[in-house]
Coordinates of C-alpha atoms and ligand atoms in Angstrom, one line a residue:
M1 CA 0.0 0.0 0.0
T2 CA 1.4 3.3 -1.0
A3 CA 1.2 6.5 1.2
R4 CA -1.2 7.9 -1.3
D5 CA -3.6 4.9 -1.0
A6 CA -3.3 5.0 2.7
E7 CA -4.4 8.6 2.7
D8 CA -7.3 8.1 0.4
T9 CA -8.9 5.5 2.6
S10 CA -8.3 7.7 5.7
K11 CA -11.5 9.7 5.2
V12 CA -13.7 6.7 5.4
S13 CA -12.0 5.2 8.4
A14 CA -11.6 8.4 10.5
W15 CA -14.7 7.4 12.4
R16 CA -13.7 3.8 12.5
S17 CA -10.5 5.0 14.2
L18 CA -12.5 6.8 16.9
V19 CA -14.6 3.8 17.4
R20 CA -11.4 1.8 17.7
L21 CA -10.0 4.2 20.3
R22 CA -13.2 4.2 22.4
A23 CA -11.6 1.8 24.9
F24 CA -9.3 4.7 25.7
L25 CA -12.2 7.3 25.7
V26 CA -14.8 5.5 27.7
P27 CA -13.0 5.6 31.1
H28 CA -13.0 9.4 30.8
W29 CA -16.7 9.9 30.1
R30 CA -17.4 11.6 33.4
A31 CA -14.8 14.3 32.8
I32 CA -15.9 14.7 29.2
G33 CA -19.6 15.0 30.2
L34 CA -18.7 17.5 32.9
A35 CA -16.7 19.5 30.4
L36 CA -19.7 19.5 28.1
V37 CA -22.0 20.9 30.8
L38 CA -19.5 23.6 31.7
M39 CA -19.1 24.5 28.0
T40 CA -22.8 24.8 27.6
A41 CA -22.9 27.2 30.6
E42 CA -20.0 29.1 29.0
A43 CA -21.9 29.4 25.7
A44 CA -25.0 30.6 27.5
I45 CA -23.1 33.3 29.3
D46 CA -21.6 34.4 26.0
L47 CA -25.2 34.7 24.7
L48 CA -26.1 36.9 27.6
K49 CA -23.3 39.3 27.1
P50 CA -25.0 42.0 24.9
W51 CA -28.1 42.0 27.1
P52 CA -27.0 44.5 29.7
L53 CA -26.4 47.0 26.9
K54 CA -29.9 46.3 25.5
L55 CA -31.4 46.8 28.9
T56 CA -29.5 50.1 29.3
L57 CA -30.6 51.3 25.9
D58 CA -34.2 50.2 26.1
V59 CA -35.0 50.8 29.7
I60 CA -32.6 53.1 31.4
L61 CA -32.0 55.6 28.7
K62 CA -35.8 55.9 28.3
R63 CA -36.1 57.3 31.8
D64 CA -35.7 61.0 32.5
A65 CA -33.6 60.9 35.7
L66 CA -31.0 58.6 37.1
A67 CA -32.6 58.0 40.5
G68 CA -34.6 55.5 42.6
S69 CA -35.4 52.3 40.8
T70 CA -33.5 53.4 37.6
L71 CA -30.4 53.8 39.6
S72 CA -30.7 50.4 41.3
L73 CA -31.3 48.9 37.9
L74 CA -28.1 50.5 36.5
V75 CA -26.1 49.2 39.5
A76 CA -27.6 45.7 39.0
I77 CA -26.7 45.8 35.3
S78 CA -23.2 46.8 36.1
L79 CA -22.9 44.0 38.6
L80 CA -24.3 41.6 36.0
I81 CA -21.6 42.6 33.5
V82 CA -18.9 41.8 36.0
A83 CA -20.6 38.6 37.2
L84 CA -21.0 37.3 33.6
A85 CA -17.3 37.9 33.0
V86 CA -16.3 36.2 36.2
F87 CA -18.5 33.1 35.6
E88 CA -17.6 32.8 31.9
G89 CA -13.9 32.7 32.9
L90 CA -14.5 30.3 35.7
F91 CA -16.5 27.9 33.5
A92 CA -13.9 28.1 30.8
Y93 CA -11.2 27.3 33.3
L94 CA -13.0 24.4 34.8
A95 CA -13.9 22.9 31.3
A96 CA -10.2 23.3 30.3
L97 CA -9.2 21.5 33.4
Q98 CA -11.5 18.6 32.9
L99 CA -10.6 18.2 29.2
N100 CA -6.9 18.5 29.8
R101 CA -6.8 16.1 32.6
A102 CA -8.8 13.6 30.6
G103 CA -6.9 14.3 27.3
R104 CA -3.5 14.1 28.8
T105 CA -4.3 10.9 30.8
L106 CA -5.8 9.4 27.7
V107 CA -2.7 10.2 25.7
F108 CA -0.5 8.8 28.4
E109 CA -2.4 5.6 28.3
L110 CA -2.5 5.4 24.5
R111 CA 1.2 6.0 24.3
S112 CA 1.9 3.3 26.9
A113 CA -0.3 0.9 25.0
L114 CA 1.5 1.8 21.7
F115 CA 4.8 1.2 23.3
D116 CA 3.9 -2.1 24.7
H117 CA 2.3 -3.1 21.4
I118 CA 5.5 -2.2 19.5
H119 CA 7.4 -4.5 21.7
R120 CA 5.1 -7.3 21.0
L121 CA 5.2 -6.9 17.2
S122 CA 7.1 -9.4 15.2
L123 CA 10.6 -8.6 14.0
Q124 CA 9.4 -8.9 10.4
F125 CA 7.3 -5.8 11.1
H126 CA 10.2 -3.9 12.5
N127 CA 12.4 -5.0 9.6
R128 CA 9.9 -3.6 7.2
R129 CA 9.1 -0.3 9.0
S130 CA 11.5 2.6 9.3
T131 CA 12.3 3.4 12.9
G132 CA 11.6 7.0 12.3
D133 CA 8.1 6.3 11.1
V134 CA 7.3 4.2 14.2
M135 CA 8.9 6.8 16.4
T136 CA 6.8 9.7 15.1
R137 CA 3.7 7.6 15.7
V138 CA 4.5 7.2 19.3
T139 CA 5.6 10.7 19.9
S140 CA 4.2 13.5 17.6
D141 CA 1.2 11.7 16.3
V142 CA 0.0 11.1 19.8
N143 CA 0.7 14.7 20.6
N144 CA -1.4 15.9 17.7
L145 CA -4.2 13.7 18.9
R146 CA -4.0 15.3 22.4
E147 CA -4.1 18.8 21.0
A148 CA -7.1 17.9 18.9
L149 CA -8.9 16.3 21.8
T150 CA -8.2 18.9 24.5
E151 CA -8.3 22.1 22.4
S152 CA -10.0 21.7 19.1
V153 CA -12.8 19.5 20.0
A154 CA -13.7 21.8 22.9
E155 CA -13.6 24.9 20.7
I156 CA -15.8 23.3 18.2
V157 CA -18.4 22.1 20.7
K158 CA -18.4 25.5 22.4
N159 CA -18.8 27.4 19.2
V160 CA -21.5 25.1 17.8
L161 CA -23.5 25.4 21.0
F162 CA -23.1 29.1 20.9
L163 CA -24.1 29.3 17.2
V164 CA -27.3 27.2 17.8
G165 CA -28.3 29.2 20.9
M166 CA -27.7 32.5 19.1
G167 CA -29.8 31.5 16.1
A168 CA -32.6 30.6 18.4
V169 CA -32.4 34.0 20.2
L170 CA -32.2 36.0 17.0
F171 CA -35.3 34.4 15.5
W172 CA -37.1 35.0 18.6
L173 CA -36.1 38.6 18.6
D174 CA -36.9 39.4 15.0
W175 CA -37.2 36.7 12.4
R176 CA -37.2 39.1 9.4
L177 CA -33.8 40.5 10.3
S178 CA -32.5 37.0 11.0
L179 CA -33.3 36.1 7.4
I180 CA -30.5 38.3 6.2
L181 CA -28.1 36.3 8.3
L182 CA -29.6 33.1 7.2
A183 CA -29.3 34.1 3.5
A184 CA -25.6 34.7 3.9
T185 CA -25.1 31.3 5.4
P186 CA -25.2 29.1 2.2
I187 CA -22.5 31.3 0.6
L188 CA -20.5 30.8 3.7
C189 CA -21.0 27.1 3.8
L190 CA -20.0 26.7 0.2
A191 CA -16.8 28.7 0.9
M192 CA -16.2 26.6 4.0
I193 CA -16.5 23.3 2.1
R194 CA -14.3 24.4 -0.7
Y195 CA -11.6 25.9 1.5
G196 CA -11.9 23.2 4.1
A197 CA -11.0 20.6 1.5
R198 CA -8.1 22.7 0.3
V199 CA -6.8 23.2 3.8
K200 CA -7.1 19.6 4.5
E201 CA -5.2 18.6 1.4
R202 CA -2.5 21.1 2.1
S203 CA -2.2 19.9 5.7
R204 CA -1.9 16.4 4.5
V205 CA 0.9 17.3 2.2
E206 CA 2.5 19.1 5.1
R207 CA 2.4 16.1 7.3
R208 CA 3.8 13.8 4.6
R209 CA 6.7 16.3 4.2
E210 CA 7.3 16.3 7.9
G211 CA 7.4 12.6 7.9
A212 CA 9.9 12.5 5.1
L213 CA 12.0 15.1 6.9
A214 CA 12.0 13.0 10.1
A215 CA 13.0 10.0 8.1
V216 CA 16.0 11.8 6.6
V217 CA 17.2 13.1 10.0
H218 CA 16.8 9.6 11.5
E219 CA 18.6 7.9 8.7
T220 CA 21.5 10.3 8.6
L221 CA 21.9 10.2 12.4
G222 CA 21.9 6.4 12.3
T223 CA 24.6 6.3 9.6
I224 CA 26.7 9.3 10.7
R225 CA 30.0 7.3 10.8
L226 CA 29.4 6.1 7.3
I227 CA 28.6 9.6 6.1
R228 CA 31.9 10.9 7.7
V229 CA 34.2 8.2 6.3
F230 CA 32.7 8.5 2.8
N231 CA 32.7 12.3 2.9
R232 CA 29.0 12.4 2.2
E233 CA 28.2 15.3 4.6
E234 CA 27.5 17.6 1.7
E235 CA 25.0 15.2 0.2
A236 CA 23.3 14.6 3.6
R237 CA 23.0 18.3 4.0
R238 CA 21.6 18.7 0.6
R239 CA 19.0 16.0 1.2
F240 CA 18.1 17.6 4.5
R241 CA 17.8 21.0 2.9
A242 CA 15.7 19.7 0.1
E243 CA 13.3 18.0 2.5
S244 CA 13.3 20.9 4.9
T245 CA 12.6 23.4 2.1
A246 CA 9.7 21.2 0.8
S247 CA 8.4 21.0 4.3
L248 CA 8.7 24.8 4.7
E249 CA 6.8 25.4 1.5
S250 CA 4.0 23.0 2.2
G251 CA 3.7 24.4 5.7
L252 CA 3.5 27.9 4.4
A253 CA 0.9 26.9 1.8
A254 CA -1.2 25.3 4.4
T255 CA -1.1 28.2 6.7
M256 CA -1.8 30.8 4.0
T257 CA -4.8 28.9 2.7
G258 CA -6.2 29.0 6.2
E259 CA -5.5 32.7 6.5
R260 CA -7.1 33.5 3.2
F261 CA -10.2 31.7 4.4
S262 CA -10.2 33.7 7.6
W263 CA -9.9 36.9 5.7
M264 CA -12.8 36.1 3.4
V265 CA -15.0 35.2 6.3
D266 CA -14.1 38.6 7.9
V267 CA -15.2 40.5 4.9
L268 CA -18.3 38.5 4.5
G269 CA -19.1 39.1 8.1
D270 CA -18.8 42.8 7.7
V271 CA -21.0 42.9 4.6
V272 CA -23.7 41.1 6.5
T273 CA -23.3 43.5 9.5
A274 CA -23.7 46.4 7.2
L275 CA -26.8 44.9 5.7
V276 CA -28.4 44.1 9.0
L277 CA -27.6 47.6 10.2
A278 CA -29.2 49.1 7.2
F279 CA -32.4 47.1 7.5
G280 CA -32.3 47.1 11.2
V281 CA -32.3 50.9 11.4
Q282 CA -35.4 50.9 9.2
R283 CA -37.1 48.4 11.5
V284 CA -36.2 50.5 14.6
M285 CA -37.6 53.6 13.0
K286 CA -40.8 51.7 12.1
G287 CA -41.0 50.7 15.8
A288 CA -40.8 47.0 15.0
I289 CA -37.8 46.5 17.2
T290 CA -36.1 48.5 19.8
A291 CA -32.6 50.1 19.5
G292 CA -31.4 47.6 22.1
T293 CA -32.5 44.7 20.0
L294 CA -30.6 46.1 17.1
V295 CA -27.5 46.3 19.3
V296 CA -28.0 42.7 20.3
F297 CA -28.2 41.7 16.6
V298 CA -25.1 43.5 15.5
S299 CA -23.1 42.2 18.4
Y300 CA -24.4 38.6 17.8
I301 CA -23.4 38.8 14.1
R302 CA -19.9 39.7 15.1
S303 CA -19.8 36.8 17.4
F304 CA -21.4 34.6 14.8
Y305 CA -18.6 35.0 12.5
K306 CA -16.0 34.8 15.1
S307 CA -17.5 31.5 16.3
L308 CA -17.9 30.2 12.8
K309 CA -14.3 31.0 12.1
G310 CA -13.2 29.4 15.3
A311 CA -15.2 26.2 14.6
V312 CA -13.8 25.9 11.0
K313 CA -10.3 26.5 12.1
H314 CA -10.5 23.9 14.7
A315 CA -12.3 21.5 12.4
A316 CA -9.4 21.8 10.1
R317 CA -7.1 21.0 13.0
V318 CA -9.2 18.0 13.9
A319 CA -9.0 16.9 10.2
K320 CA -5.3 17.3 10.4
A321 CA -5.3 15.1 13.5
A322 CA -7.3 12.5 11.7
A323 CA -4.3 11.3 9.7
P324 CA -2.2 10.8 12.9
V325 CA -5.1 9.0 14.5
E326 CA -5.2 6.8 11.5
R327 CA -1.6 6.0 11.8
I328 CA -1.9 5.3 15.5
V329 CA -4.8 2.9 15.0
E330 CA -3.0 1.3 12.1
L331 CA -0.1 0.6 14.3
L332 CA -2.3 -0.7 17.1
D333 CA -4.1 -3.0 14.6
V334 CA -1.0 -4.7 13.3
G335 CA -1.7 -8.1 14.8
E336 CA 1.4 -10.1 13.7
G337 CA 3.7 -10.9 16.4
V338 CA 5.3 -13.6 18.3
N339 CA 3.2 -13.8 21.5
D340 CA 2.6 -16.2 24.3
L341 CA 0.0 -18.8 23.2
P342 CA -3.0 -19.3 25.5
G343 CA -2.0 -21.8 28.1
A344 CA 1.7 -21.3 27.7
V345 CA 3.6 -22.5 30.7
Q346 CA 6.8 -21.5 32.5
A347 CA 9.8 -23.5 31.2
R348 CA 11.9 -25.2 33.7
R349 CA 15.7 -25.0 33.2
A350 CA 16.3 -26.8 30.0
R351 CA 18.8 -29.7 29.5
G352 CA 19.3 -28.3 26.1
L353 CA 18.3 -30.9 23.5
I354 CA 17.1 -28.9 20.5
E355 CA 15.2 -30.4 17.6
F356 CA 13.9 -28.9 14.3
Q357 CA 11.1 -30.9 12.8
N358 CA 10.2 -30.2 9.2
V359 CA 10.9 -26.5 9.8
S360 CA 10.3 -24.1 6.9
F361 CA 10.4 -20.4 7.2
A362 CA 10.0 -17.3 5.0
Y363 CA 10.4 -13.6 5.9
E364 CA 8.2 -12.7 2.9
P365 CA 5.7 -15.1 1.4
Q366 CA 7.0 -16.6 -1.9
H367 CA 10.6 -16.3 -0.7
P368 CA 11.4 -19.4 1.4
V369 CA 14.6 -19.0 3.4
L370 CA 14.5 -22.4 5.2
N371 CA 13.1 -25.6 3.6
E372 CA 12.1 -28.6 5.6
I373 CA 14.9 -28.5 8.1
N374 CA 15.2 -31.7 10.2
L375 CA 17.9 -31.4 12.8
V376 CA 18.8 -32.7 16.2
V377 CA 21.2 -30.6 18.3
P378 CA 22.5 -32.8 21.1
A379 CA 22.3 -31.4 24.7
G380 CA 25.5 -30.2 26.3
R381 CA 27.5 -30.4 23.0
L382 CA 29.0 -28.1 20.5
T383 CA 27.3 -27.9 17.2
A384 CA 28.7 -25.8 14.4
I385 CA 26.6 -24.5 11.5
V386 CA 28.5 -23.5 8.4
G387 CA 27.4 -22.3 4.9
R388 CA 27.7 -19.4 2.6
T389 CA 26.4 -16.0 3.4
G390 CA 22.6 -15.9 2.9
S391 CA 22.2 -19.7 3.3
G392 CA 19.9 -19.2 6.3
K393 CA 22.2 -19.8 9.3
S394 CA 21.2 -16.8 11.3
T395 CA 17.6 -17.3 10.5
L396 CA 17.7 -20.9 11.6
T397 CA 19.1 -20.0 15.0
S398 CA 16.7 -17.1 15.5
L399 CA 13.8 -19.6 15.5
I400 CA 15.0 -21.1 18.8
P401 CA 14.4 -18.0 21.0
R402 CA 11.3 -17.4 18.8
L403 CA 12.4 -14.2 17.3
Y404 CA 10.3 -15.6 14.5
D405 CA 8.0 -18.6 14.4
P406 CA 8.4 -21.1 11.7
T407 CA 6.0 -20.9 8.8
S408 CA 5.6 -24.7 9.2
G409 CA 7.1 -27.3 11.3
R410 CA 8.2 -27.3 15.0
V411 CA 11.1 -26.3 17.1
L412 CA 11.5 -28.4 20.2
I413 CA 13.6 -28.1 23.3
D414 CA 13.9 -31.2 25.5
G415 CA 11.1 -32.7 23.4
E416 CA 8.6 -29.9 24.0
D417 CA 7.4 -27.4 21.4
V418 CA 8.9 -24.0 22.3
R419 CA 5.6 -22.4 21.6
G420 CA 4.2 -24.2 24.7
W421 CA 6.3 -22.0 26.9
T422 CA 6.1 -18.4 27.8
L423 CA 8.4 -16.2 25.8
R424 CA 10.0 -14.9 28.9
S425 CA 10.9 -18.3 30.3
L426 CA 11.9 -19.6 26.9
R427 CA 14.3 -16.7 26.2
A428 CA 15.7 -17.0 29.7
Q429 CA 17.1 -20.4 28.6
I430 CA 19.2 -18.8 25.8
S431 CA 22.3 -16.6 25.6
V432 CA 23.2 -15.1 22.3
V433 CA 26.4 -13.5 21.1
L434 CA 26.3 -11.9 17.7
Q435 CA 28.9 -10.7 15.3
E436 CA 28.2 -7.1 16.0
S437 CA 27.5 -7.0 19.7
V438 CA 25.3 -4.2 20.8
L439 CA 26.5 -2.4 23.8
L440 CA 24.3 0.1 25.6
Q441 CA 25.2 3.6 26.5
A442 CA 25.7 2.6 30.1
S443 CA 28.5 1.6 32.4
V444 CA 30.5 -1.6 31.7
A445 CA 29.0 -3.2 34.8
E446 CA 25.4 -2.4 33.6
N447 CA 26.2 -3.7 30.1
I448 CA 27.3 -7.0 31.6
A449 CA 24.4 -7.2 34.0
Y450 CA 22.1 -6.7 31.0
G451 CA 22.3 -10.5 30.8
R452 CA 20.8 -11.0 34.2
T453 CA 19.5 -7.9 36.1
D454 CA 19.9 -9.4 39.5
A455 CA 23.6 -10.2 39.0
T456 CA 25.8 -9.1 41.9
F457 CA 29.0 -7.2 41.4
E458 CA 31.0 -10.3 42.3
E459 CA 29.2 -12.2 39.6
I460 CA 29.8 -9.5 37.1
E461 CA 33.5 -9.4 37.8
R462 CA 33.8 -13.2 37.7
A463 CA 32.0 -13.2 34.3
A464 CA 34.3 -10.5 33.1
R465 CA 37.4 -12.5 34.2
A466 CA 36.1 -15.6 32.5
A467 CA 35.4 -13.6 29.4
N468 CA 39.0 -12.3 29.3
A469 CA 37.7 -8.8 29.8
H470 CA 38.7 -8.0 33.4
D471 CA 42.1 -6.7 32.6
F472 CA 41.1 -4.1 30.0
I473 CA 38.1 -3.1 32.0
A474 CA 40.2 -2.5 35.1
A475 CA 42.6 -0.4 32.9
M476 CA 39.7 1.9 31.8
S477 CA 39.4 5.3 33.5
E478 CA 36.6 4.4 35.8
G479 CA 36.9 0.6 35.7
Y480 CA 33.5 -1.1 35.7
D481 CA 31.8 2.3 36.1
T482 CA 33.1 3.6 32.8
V483 CA 30.2 4.6 30.6
L484 CA 30.4 3.2 27.0
G485 CA 29.5 5.2 23.9
E486 CA 26.2 4.7 22.4
R487 CA 27.4 2.0 20.1
G488 CA 30.3 1.0 22.3
E489 CA 32.6 2.8 19.8
T490 CA 35.2 3.5 22.4
L491 CA 36.1 -0.2 22.4
S492 CA 37.8 -2.3 19.9
G493 CA 35.8 -5.1 18.2
G494 CA 37.5 -7.8 20.3
Q495 CA 36.8 -6.0 23.5
R496 CA 33.2 -5.5 22.6
Q497 CA 32.9 -9.2 21.9
R498 CA 34.4 -10.0 25.2
I499 CA 32.0 -7.8 27.1
A500 CA 29.1 -9.4 25.2
I501 CA 30.5 -12.8 26.2
A502 CA 30.7 -11.7 29.8
R503 CA 27.0 -10.7 29.5
A504 CA 26.2 -14.2 28.2
I505 CA 28.3 -15.8 30.9
V506 CA 26.5 -13.9 33.7
R507 CA 23.2 -15.0 32.2
N508 CA 24.3 -18.6 32.6
A509 CA 21.7 -20.0 30.3
P510 CA 21.8 -23.7 29.3
I511 CA 21.6 -22.9 25.6
V512 CA 24.2 -20.7 23.9
I513 CA 23.9 -19.3 20.4
L514 CA 27.0 -17.8 18.8
D515 CA 26.4 -16.1 15.5
E516 CA 29.8 -15.4 13.8
P517 CA 31.3 -14.1 17.0
L518 CA 34.8 -14.1 15.5
T519 CA 34.1 -12.6 12.1
G520 CA 35.9 -9.4 11.5
L521 CA 38.5 -9.9 14.3
D522 CA 42.2 -10.2 13.7
T523 CA 44.0 -13.4 14.8
T524 CA 45.1 -11.9 18.2
A525 CA 41.7 -10.5 19.0
A526 CA 40.1 -13.8 17.8
A527 CA 42.4 -15.8 20.1
A528 CA 41.3 -13.8 23.1
V529 CA 37.7 -14.1 22.2
V530 CA 38.0 -17.9 21.6
E531 CA 39.4 -18.2 25.1
A532 CA 36.5 -16.3 26.5
L533 CA 34.1 -18.4 24.5
N534 CA 35.6 -21.6 26.0
H535 CA 34.4 -20.4 29.4
L536 CA 31.0 -19.5 28.1
M537 CA 30.5 -22.9 26.4
E538 CA 31.4 -25.1 29.4
D539 CA 28.6 -27.6 29.9
K540 CA 26.2 -25.8 27.6
T541 CA 24.4 -26.7 24.5
V542 CA 26.2 -24.5 22.0
I543 CA 25.3 -23.7 18.5
V544 CA 28.1 -21.7 16.8
I545 CA 27.9 -20.2 13.3
T546 CA 31.5 -19.7 12.3
H547 CA 34.1 -20.2 9.7
H548 CA 36.8 -20.3 12.3
L549 CA 38.4 -23.7 11.5
S550 CA 39.7 -24.6 14.9
T551 CA 36.2 -24.0 16.4
V552 CA 34.5 -25.9 13.7
R553 CA 37.0 -28.8 14.1
R554 CA 36.2 -29.1 17.8
A555 CA 32.5 -29.3 17.1
D556 CA 30.8 -32.5 18.1
H557 CA 28.5 -32.1 15.2
I558 CA 28.7 -30.0 12.0
V559 CA 25.7 -28.9 9.9
V560 CA 26.3 -27.6 6.4
L561 CA 23.5 -25.3 5.1
S562 CA 23.0 -24.3 1.6
G563 CA 20.0 -22.4 0.2
G564 CA 18.0 -23.0 3.3
R565 CA 18.5 -26.8 3.3
I566 CA 20.8 -29.0 5.2
V567 CA 23.2 -30.6 2.7
Q568 CA 25.7 -32.3 4.9
Q569 CA 26.1 -33.3 8.6
G570 CA 28.7 -35.0 10.6
R571 CA 32.1 -34.5 12.2
H572 CA 35.0 -32.6 10.6
D573 CA 37.0 -35.7 9.7
E574 CA 34.1 -37.4 8.0
L575 CA 33.0 -34.3 6.1
V576 CA 36.4 -33.2 5.0
G577 CA 37.0 -36.6 3.5
A578 CA 33.8 -36.5 1.5
D579 CA 33.1 -34.6 -1.7
G580 CA 30.7 -31.7 -1.1
M581 CA 30.0 -28.3 0.1
Y582 CA 32.0 -28.7 3.4
R583 CA 35.2 -29.4 1.5
E584 CA 34.6 -26.4 -0.7
L585 CA 34.1 -24.2 2.3
F586 CA 37.1 -25.7 4.0
Q587 CA 39.3 -24.8 1.1
A588 CA 37.8 -21.4 0.3
Q589 CA 36.3 -19.8 3.4
F590 CA 37.6 -21.1 6.7
S591 CA 39.3 -18.2 8.1
D592 CA 42.2 -19.5 10.2
V593 CA 43.4 -22.5 8.2
M594 CA 46.9 -21.2 8.5
V595 CA 46.7 -20.3 12.2
S596 CA 46.6 -22.7 15.0
V597 CA 44.8 -21.7 18.1
S598 CA 45.2 -23.9 21.1
K599 CA 42.1 -25.9 21.9
Ligands
LIG601 N1 15.0 -9.5 8.2 C1 15.0 -10.1 7.0 N2 14.0 -9.8 6.1 C2 13.9 -10.4 4.9 N3 14.8 -11.3 4.5 C3 15.8 -11.6 5.3 C4 16.0 -11.0 6.6 N4 17.1 -11.5 7.1 C5 17.6 -12.3 6.2 N5 16.9 -12.4 5.1 C6 17.2 -13.2 3.9 O1 17.1 -14.6 4.3 C7 18.2 -15.3 3.8 C8 19.0 -15.9 4.8 O2 19.6 -14.9 5.6 P1 20.5 -15.3 6.9 O3 19.8 -16.2 7.8 O4 20.9 -14.0 7.5 O5 21.7 -16.0 6.3 P2 23.2 -16.3 6.9 O6 23.1 -16.0 8.3 O7 23.5 -17.7 6.5 O8 24.1 -15.4 6.1 C9 19.0 -14.3 2.9 O9 18.5 -14.5 1.6 C10 18.6 -13.0 3.4 O10 18.5 -12.0 2.4
LIG602 MG1 24.2 -14.6 9.4

């Protein structure tokens, strides 16, 4: 679905979105109801505002002297003016309080729900979606919704209540004069519909531009090293400028369309005021209405246009918020995900026998990555997986902690389907070390304890020693308290791997998955990491993806993958003697054929 299509369907589904979000709205019905009552009161006070003037003109100015009851009436009118102002402000304040409290709480809840939801979504979803896009949904889209809910919807309701009340009062005062106002309304409605559509279109373009801008910023920040080393700053800047300019232009266009509309309504309002004044004076002279009534009319007409303008402006804002709401709902509606099945149980500590039974898997339908894999990984042993890049090695191992679920077939641990266990307890059985270990922007100790949050400092240090990492950590400026850079860039590749291994050691899970932990390291660094791995692998079921010969050679079992199928299995001696993929790899790819690393 293209962005264009998504937007075309959005009109139809704006209501559906609100219905979808009702679970978030319903708990706040009391506050919303109270706000409605308060806003009705506010509108009623607004309606009363020209009346003191009418009373003054029609009653007080008709008397000859300002004494006795006339004086009391004038005092009463003056007090009324003040009282109206005080109460209008009070009601407005209370309504805003209710709406904001409800709106902000709602947004808080919605945002939390989105965040939780994102963490439940499948990795396929996250691979497909740009991070920037998901990020704006959780942050700015939710904010737009809040603004629409707490400000715009309130303004619209208030203005509509006021308009309806005013229409009723005007017709009651003098229906003939009201007809002038009524006659101008269709013109106004036409203009509103036309301009409204245009404002909406412009705003949509604006939003799309902003999304593109956010994506560029996110992408360039994510690849800033690459940009530096390839000298692409200029290009990045150009792209940013281009997007930024486009965003500026579309934003300006949207604003100016709104302003032109507002100007037109102003002029139209003054034309109607002039007309009402002209006819009204005649009616006053004929004695059909009083001067005070004419004053009420003129003052209402001014408010009429102000309210109308306010309502339209905020309706445009609500329309603008409709797209973000869509996007939020769309995200909430993505159902795919690897989740606990109903009835999933806590796994006990596994012995570590892993079986793949007829496992097939595809990231995208039509593009199978794994085909009918049948494999037994013995408990407590070292199993190596070898194969060319893209043969499906990483994918195969990612099915064990259920990063993905197989398209068909089953993955078993100790004879039980992994889907029968809760994700938490399943993943607690597994430690993973990848080629590019991700370190957090946190202290070394916290990075290691990420493997098991309740690890004591002694355990952290013991793990670091076992991972061959203690010495270089101790040599750092603040030892275990040294804060690492965002991507751990202050460390060398080998050091990062050793911290990741310490993290896995501290986790002490019965199953260990190593996905090319040595790739990219020079022989000295690799030797230090191999030594660290030896400690991690003790008494564990280990699956290692590697082309590091001495590691492969040690393996109790070697699996050769090609094109998502297992083409050979066995021990090194058997495989190297046979014709086939393994021998090819042995000759061409194994990285340390020339180097001997002690076992
Ligand atoms: N996240 C993904 N989305 C779509 N396709 C993927 C994804 N990850 C890997 N693939 C594809 O799946 C195949 C196997 O990839 P992978 O398991 O990473 O292979 P290996 O680890 O053996 O190099 C490749 O064709 C790769 O392009
Ligand atoms: Mg891989």
